[in-house]
Amino acid sequence: MTDLTLVYISLSGNTQSFVKRLSDYLAITHNLTTRQINIKELNHETFPVTEPFIALLPTYLEGGNGVDHGDIEILTSPLGDFIAAHDNAKNCMGIIGSGNKNFNHQYILTAKQYSKRFGFPLLGDFELRGTSADIERLAAVILERQVQWITNH
Ligand SMILES: Cc1cc2nc3c(=O)[nH]c(=O)nc-3n(C[C@H](O)[C@H](O)[C@H](O)COP(=O)(O)O)c2cc1C
């Protein structure tokens, strides 16, 4: 049995690295086992996720500035499709956005949009592969969110 499910997409490996290091950290510090679902490997296949999960989403937008134009999502939409399919959104405890702050207003914009679209909270963010401090910080946020979720369900 796994204690935590992480659903993510990673095109150039940064989010994948974060997920792996986060999982290792949770195993060592909290003895937690994680199930990792990498949407990129699914080739547009979807299936129901019946346990609560956390989504992790990098940002890939075409052009634009995030204010008045340019929020065309490229490459990451299979994660949105996966969450929308089979009513999976109802089991999503929240989303963590990743990106690069050089993109200014577009930083983690897609995760913010998913939060609005599906109605789950944006739990936090990290840049590129994330630092050890990001892992500690976001692990604490995830664990707190899990407790809150269990209390409310
Ligand atoms: C074509 C392209 C567009 C990007 N657009 C954004 C963006 O709009 N906002 C942002 O915060 N990061 C943007 N990024 C940065 C990526 O989100 C960042 O590199 C992320 O760590 C990639 O995750 P991955 O390696 O797991 O795919 C973009 C990167 C590329 C290559």
mmCIF file of C-alpha atoms and ligand atoms in Angstrom:
data_model
loop_
_atom_site.group_PDB
_atom_site.id
_atom_site.type_symbol
_atom_site.label_atom_id
_atom_site.label_comp_id
_atom_site.label_asym_id
_atom_site.label_seq_id
_atom_site.Cartn_x
_atom_site.Cartn_y
_atom_site.Cartn_z
ATOM 1 C CA MET A 1 0.000 0.000 0.000
ATOM 2 C CA THR A 2 1.227 3.472 -0.815
ATOM 3 C CA ASP A 3 0.816 6.451 1.451
ATOM 4 C CA LEU A 4 0.940 9.209 -1.135
ATOM 5 C CA THR A 5 0.253 9.411 -4.870
ATOM 6 C CA LEU A 6 2.008 12.003 -7.033
ATOM 7 C CA VAL A 7 0.644 12.652 -10.528
ATOM 8 C CA TYR A 8 2.942 14.741 -12.701
ATOM 9 C CA ILE A 9 4.178 15.544 -16.159
ATOM 10 C CA SER A 10 7.798 16.312 -16.963
ATOM 11 C CA LEU A 11 9.107 17.116 -20.421
ATOM 12 C CA SER A 12 12.761 17.940 -19.764
ATOM 13 C CA GLY A 13 13.208 16.058 -16.480
ATOM 14 C CA ASN A 14 13.136 18.840 -13.859
ATOM 15 C CA THR A 15 9.771 17.923 -12.349
ATOM 16 C CA GLN A 16 10.694 14.253 -12.538
ATOM 17 C CA SER A 17 13.858 14.969 -10.553
ATOM 18 C CA PHE A 18 11.863 16.908 -7.967
ATOM 19 C CA VAL A 19 9.304 14.100 -7.621
ATOM 20 C CA LYS A 20 12.027 11.522 -7.160
ATOM 21 C CA ARG A 21 13.887 13.581 -4.552
ATOM 22 C CA LEU A 22 10.640 14.454 -2.762
ATOM 23 C CA SER A 23 9.713 10.757 -2.654
ATOM 24 C CA ASP A 24 13.158 9.810 -1.294
ATOM 25 C CA TYR A 25 12.889 12.557 1.329
ATOM 26 C CA LEU A 26 9.428 11.381 2.453
ATOM 27 C CA ALA A 27 10.642 7.783 2.613
ATOM 28 C CA ILE A 28 13.644 8.656 4.751
ATOM 29 C CA THR A 29 12.069 11.235 7.051
ATOM 30 C CA HIS A 30 8.500 9.902 7.339
ATOM 31 C CA ASN A 31 8.728 6.289 6.198
ATOM 32 C CA LEU A 32 6.169 7.078 3.495
ATOM 33 C CA THR A 33 5.894 5.139 0.247
ATOM 34 C CA THR A 34 4.815 7.020 -2.851
ATOM 35 C CA ARG A 35 3.103 6.025 -6.062
ATOM 36 C CA GLN A 36 4.357 8.114 -8.970
ATOM 37 C CA ILE A 37 2.304 8.514 -12.121
ATOM 38 C CA ASN A 38 4.218 10.194 -14.954
ATOM 39 C CA ILE A 39 1.640 11.329 -17.489
ATOM 40 C CA LYS A 40 4.271 11.672 -20.214
ATOM 41 C CA GLU A 41 4.781 7.904 -20.175
ATOM 42 C CA LEU A 42 1.066 7.200 -20.608
ATOM 43 C CA ASN A 43 0.849 8.400 -24.192
ATOM 44 C CA HIS A 44 -2.571 10.057 -23.638
ATOM 45 C CA GLU A 45 -3.992 6.995 -21.898
ATOM 46 C CA THR A 46 -6.176 7.844 -18.893
ATOM 47 C CA PHE A 47 -7.471 5.740 -16.006
ATOM 48 C CA PRO A 48 -9.243 6.420 -12.728
ATOM 49 C CA VAL A 49 -7.101 7.343 -9.731
ATOM 50 C CA THR A 50 -9.247 6.275 -6.829
ATOM 51 C CA GLU A 51 -6.994 7.481 -4.016
ATOM 52 C CA PRO A 52 -6.280 11.128 -3.139
ATOM 53 C CA PHE A 53 -3.287 12.530 -5.004
ATOM 54 C CA ILE A 54 -1.112 15.610 -5.437
ATOM 55 C CA ALA A 55 -0.513 16.985 -8.959
ATOM 56 C CA LEU A 56 2.783 18.568 -10.035
ATOM 57 C CA LEU A 57 2.865 20.668 -13.167
ATOM 58 C CA PRO A 58 5.642 22.577 -14.945
ATOM 59 C CA THR A 59 4.731 25.533 -17.144
ATOM 60 C CA TYR A 60 5.117 25.573 -20.915
ATOM 61 C CA LEU A 61 3.455 28.563 -22.530
ATOM 62 C CA GLU A 62 3.841 29.831 -26.008
ATOM 63 C CA GLY A 63 5.073 33.418 -26.231
ATOM 64 C CA GLY A 64 3.071 36.055 -24.384
ATOM 65 C CA ASN A 65 3.495 37.838 -21.067
ATOM 66 C CA GLY A 66 0.832 36.266 -18.854
ATOM 67 C CA VAL A 67 -1.004 39.563 -18.516
ATOM 68 C CA ASP A 68 -2.876 40.351 -21.683
ATOM 69 C CA HIS A 69 -1.733 37.707 -24.107
ATOM 70 C CA GLY A 70 0.146 34.481 -24.460
ATOM 71 C CA ASP A 71 -1.166 31.800 -22.258
ATOM 72 C CA ILE A 72 -1.409 29.041 -24.795
ATOM 73 C CA GLU A 73 -0.551 25.854 -22.945
ATOM 74 C CA ILE A 74 1.784 23.667 -24.916
ATOM 75 C CA LEU A 75 3.005 20.170 -24.016
ATOM 76 C CA THR A 76 1.405 19.892 -20.560
ATOM 77 C CA SER A 77 -2.280 19.544 -21.514
ATOM 78 C CA PRO A 78 -2.209 15.711 -21.181
ATOM 79 C CA LEU A 79 -2.034 16.294 -17.403
ATOM 80 C CA GLY A 80 -5.199 18.430 -17.564
ATOM 81 C CA ASP A 81 -6.897 15.766 -19.674
ATOM 82 C CA PHE A 82 -5.888 13.072 -17.185
ATOM 83 C CA ILE A 83 -7.258 15.079 -14.249
ATOM 84 C CA ALA A 84 -10.485 15.833 -16.123
ATOM 85 C CA ALA A 85 -11.006 12.174 -17.108
ATOM 86 C CA HIS A 86 -12.902 9.695 -14.915
ATOM 87 C CA ASP A 87 -13.714 12.466 -12.434
ATOM 88 C CA ASN A 88 -10.093 12.251 -11.204
ATOM 89 C CA ALA A 89 -10.236 15.924 -10.205
ATOM 90 C CA LYS A 90 -12.359 15.065 -7.184
ATOM 91 C CA ASN A 91 -9.437 13.115 -5.701
ATOM 92 C CA CYS A 92 -6.846 15.826 -6.333
ATOM 93 C CA MET A 93 -5.828 17.339 -2.995
ATOM 94 C CA GLY A 94 -4.034 20.198 -4.717
ATOM 95 C CA ILE A 95 -1.431 21.188 -7.249
ATOM 96 C CA ILE A 96 2.196 22.315 -7.092
ATOM 97 C CA GLY A 97 3.391 24.486 -9.959
ATOM 98 C CA SER A 98 6.917 24.642 -11.293
ATOM 99 C CA GLY A 99 8.547 26.996 -13.721
ATOM 100 C CA ASN A 100 11.183 29.639 -14.119
ATOM 101 C CA LYS A 101 10.851 33.104 -12.571
ATOM 102 C CA ASN A 102 12.399 34.641 -15.703
ATOM 103 C CA PHE A 103 8.911 34.241 -17.161
ATOM 104 C CA ASN A 104 7.663 36.926 -14.743
ATOM 105 C CA HIS A 105 3.831 37.011 -14.735
ATOM 106 C CA GLN A 106 3.721 33.675 -16.496
ATOM 107 C CA TYR A 107 5.584 31.966 -13.639
ATOM 108 C CA ILE A 108 3.592 28.806 -12.766
ATOM 109 C CA LEU A 109 0.597 30.266 -14.597
ATOM 110 C CA THR A 110 -0.738 26.896 -15.798
ATOM 111 C CA ALA A 111 -0.878 25.482 -12.259
ATOM 112 C CA LYS A 112 -2.820 28.604 -11.209
ATOM 113 C CA GLN A 113 -5.189 28.051 -14.127
ATOM 114 C CA TYR A 114 -5.715 24.373 -13.221
ATOM 115 C CA SER A 115 -6.463 25.376 -9.641
ATOM 116 C CA LYS A 116 -9.226 27.700 -10.871
ATOM 117 C CA ARG A 117 -10.481 25.303 -13.535
ATOM 118 C CA PHE A 118 -10.796 22.262 -11.268
ATOM 119 C CA GLY A 119 -11.344 23.953 -7.903
ATOM 120 C CA PHE A 120 -8.435 22.439 -5.955
ATOM 121 C CA PRO A 121 -5.859 24.577 -4.142
ATOM 122 C CA LEU A 122 -2.482 25.719 -5.431
ATOM 123 C CA LEU A 123 -0.276 24.305 -2.684
ATOM 124 C CA GLY A 124 3.018 25.916 -3.679
ATOM 125 C CA ASP A 125 5.693 26.297 -6.300
ATOM 126 C CA PHE A 126 9.332 25.694 -7.053
ATOM 127 C CA GLU A 127 11.764 26.737 -9.770
ATOM 128 C CA LEU A 128 13.359 24.279 -12.198
ATOM 129 C CA ARG A 129 14.520 21.181 -10.259
ATOM 130 C CA GLY A 130 13.818 22.762 -6.881
ATOM 131 C CA THR A 131 16.276 23.011 -3.985
ATOM 132 C CA SER A 132 16.521 20.822 -0.867
ATOM 133 C CA ALA A 133 14.807 23.645 0.985
ATOM 134 C CA ASP A 134 11.918 23.501 -1.532
ATOM 135 C CA ILE A 135 11.593 19.774 -0.933
ATOM 136 C CA GLU A 136 11.452 20.181 2.858
ATOM 137 C CA ARG A 137 9.020 23.101 2.592
ATOM 138 C CA LEU A 138 6.663 21.421 0.114
ATOM 139 C CA ALA A 139 6.816 18.028 1.863
ATOM 140 C CA ALA A 140 5.520 19.773 4.998
ATOM 141 C CA VAL A 141 2.737 21.444 2.993
ATOM 142 C CA ILE A 142 1.726 18.100 1.419
ATOM 143 C CA LEU A 143 1.662 16.278 4.769
ATOM 144 C CA GLU A 144 -0.454 19.030 6.309
ATOM 145 C CA ARG A 145 -2.832 18.949 3.330
ATOM 146 C CA GLN A 146 -3.181 15.154 3.654
ATOM 147 C CA VAL A 147 -4.244 15.488 7.289
ATOM 148 C CA GLN A 148 -6.713 18.236 6.372
ATOM 149 C CA TRP A 149 -8.109 16.100 3.524
ATOM 150 C CA ILE A 150 -8.597 13.043 5.736
ATOM 151 C CA THR A 151 -10.326 15.197 8.358
ATOM 152 C CA ASN A 152 -12.749 16.557 5.735
ATOM 153 C CA HIS A 153 -13.527 13.285 3.913
HETATM 154 C C1 LIG B 1 9.246 26.522 -24.365
HETATM 155 C C2 LIG B 1 9.243 26.776 -22.879
HETATM 156 C C3 LIG B 1 8.286 27.603 -22.334
HETATM 157 C C4 LIG B 1 8.263 27.855 -20.945
HETATM 158 N N1 LIG B 1 7.311 28.688 -20.439
HETATM 159 C C5 LIG B 1 7.303 28.963 -19.108
HETATM 160 C C6 LIG B 1 6.342 29.853 -18.567
HETATM 161 O O1 LIG B 1 5.510 30.424 -19.273
HETATM 162 N N2 LIG B 1 6.368 30.059 -17.215
HETATM 163 C C7 LIG B 1 7.259 29.454 -16.385
HETATM 164 O O2 LIG B 1 7.211 29.674 -15.170
HETATM 165 N N3 LIG B 1 8.194 28.606 -16.884
HETATM 166 C C8 LIG B 1 8.238 28.357 -18.210
HETATM 167 N N4 LIG B 1 9.179 27.496 -18.718
HETATM 168 C C9 LIG B 1 10.143 26.867 -17.803
HETATM 169 C C10 LIG B 1 9.756 25.430 -17.435
HETATM 170 O O3 LIG B 1 8.498 25.381 -16.798
HETATM 171 C C11 LIG B 1 10.810 24.863 -16.483
HETATM 172 O O4 LIG B 1 12.016 24.715 -17.191
HETATM 173 C C12 LIG B 1 10.410 23.551 -15.861
HETATM 174 O O5 LIG B 1 11.327 23.225 -14.842
HETATM 175 C C13 LIG B 1 10.361 22.410 -16.867
HETATM 176 O O6 LIG B 1 9.949 21.238 -16.208
HETATM 177 P P1 LIG B 1 10.265 19.763 -16.778
HETATM 178 O O7 LIG B 1 11.759 19.678 -16.965
HETATM 179 O O8 LIG B 1 9.772 18.853 -15.740
HETATM 180 O O9 LIG B 1 9.547 19.615 -18.075
HETATM 181 C C14 LIG B 1 9.218 27.242 -20.091
HETATM 182 C C15 LIG B 1 10.197 26.407 -20.657
HETATM 183 C C16 LIG B 1 10.222 26.166 -22.026
HETATM 184 C C17 LIG B 1 11.295 25.252 -22.592
#
